[in-house]
Short mmCIF file of C-alpha atoms in Angstrom, two decimals:
data_model
loop_
_atom_site.label_atom_id
_atom_site.label_comp_id
_atom_site.label_asym_id
_atom_site.label_seq_id
_atom_site.Cartn_x
_atom_site.Cartn_y
_atom_site.Cartn_z
CA MET A 297 -91.23 25.34 36.47
CA SER A 298 -94.18 27.68 36.86
CA LYS A 299 -96.01 29.28 33.96
CA PHE A 300 -94.64 32.70 34.90
CA SER A 301 -91.04 31.42 34.97
CA TYR A 302 -91.42 29.64 31.65
CA PHE A 303 -92.77 32.68 29.81
CA TYR A 304 -90.24 34.99 31.48
CA PHE A 305 -87.34 32.75 30.43
CA SER A 306 -88.66 32.20 26.90
CA SER A 307 -89.26 35.92 26.35
CA PHE A 308 -85.65 36.62 27.39
CA ILE A 309 -84.30 33.98 24.97
CA PHE A 310 -86.48 35.23 22.08
CA PHE A 311 -85.50 38.85 22.79
CA PHE A 312 -81.78 37.99 22.78
CA ALA A 313 -82.12 35.99 19.54
CA GLY A 314 -84.01 38.88 17.95
CA LEU A 315 -81.28 41.33 18.95
CA LEU A 316 -78.65 39.10 17.36
CA HIS A 317 -80.63 38.91 14.11
CA LEU A 318 -81.20 42.67 14.15
CA TYR A 319 -77.48 43.27 14.65
CA ARG A 320 -76.67 40.94 11.77
CA ALA A 321 -79.26 42.55 9.48
CA LEU A 322 -78.11 46.11 10.21
CA ASN A 323 -74.45 45.30 9.67
CA GLY A 324 -74.94 42.95 6.71
CA PHE A 325 -72.87 40.12 8.15
CA GLU A 326 -72.77 36.93 6.14
CA LEU A 327 -73.88 33.72 7.77
CA SER A 328 -72.85 30.35 6.41
CA ILE A 329 -73.74 26.96 7.82
CA GLY A 330 -71.67 24.45 5.94
CA PRO A 331 -72.30 24.99 2.22
CA LEU A 332 -75.53 26.90 2.92
CA SER A 333 -75.40 30.70 2.88
CA ILE A 334 -78.21 32.43 4.80
CA PRO A 335 -79.25 35.72 3.13
CA VAL A 336 -79.51 38.94 5.15
CA TRP A 337 -83.21 39.34 4.33
CA MET A 338 -83.85 36.17 6.33
CA SER A 339 -82.62 37.99 9.45
CA TRP A 340 -85.21 40.71 8.88
CA VAL A 341 -87.91 38.04 8.75
CA LEU A 342 -86.54 36.45 11.92
CA VAL A 343 -86.46 39.83 13.71
CA LEU A 344 -90.17 40.14 12.98
CA ILE A 345 -90.91 36.55 14.08
CA THR A 346 -88.91 36.81 17.30
CA GLY A 347 -90.55 40.17 18.04
CA ILE A 348 -93.96 38.53 17.77
CA MET A 349 -92.79 35.67 19.98
CA VAL A 350 -91.52 38.11 22.63
CA TYR A 351 -94.80 40.01 22.53
CA PHE A 352 -96.89 36.90 23.10
CA SER A 353 -94.51 35.54 25.75
CA VAL A 354 -94.87 38.75 27.73
CA LYS A 355 -98.62 38.85 27.12
CA PHE A 356 -99.18 35.25 28.32
CA ARG A 357 -96.88 35.74 31.30
CA LYS A 358 -99.50 37.84 33.08
#
């Protein structure tokens, strides 16, 4: 896999994950994994983190 393909694919995955977290945060959906309940504020943090990851994936793709 070339460097361009890797960063293109990873930026798509990070963007999609960020959209899912943004959707969850805006609608206030609850997320439970077993007995663990993930708070909505964690999705806001993850939207920021995935946004940064998308930015750098696109930047390094060039």
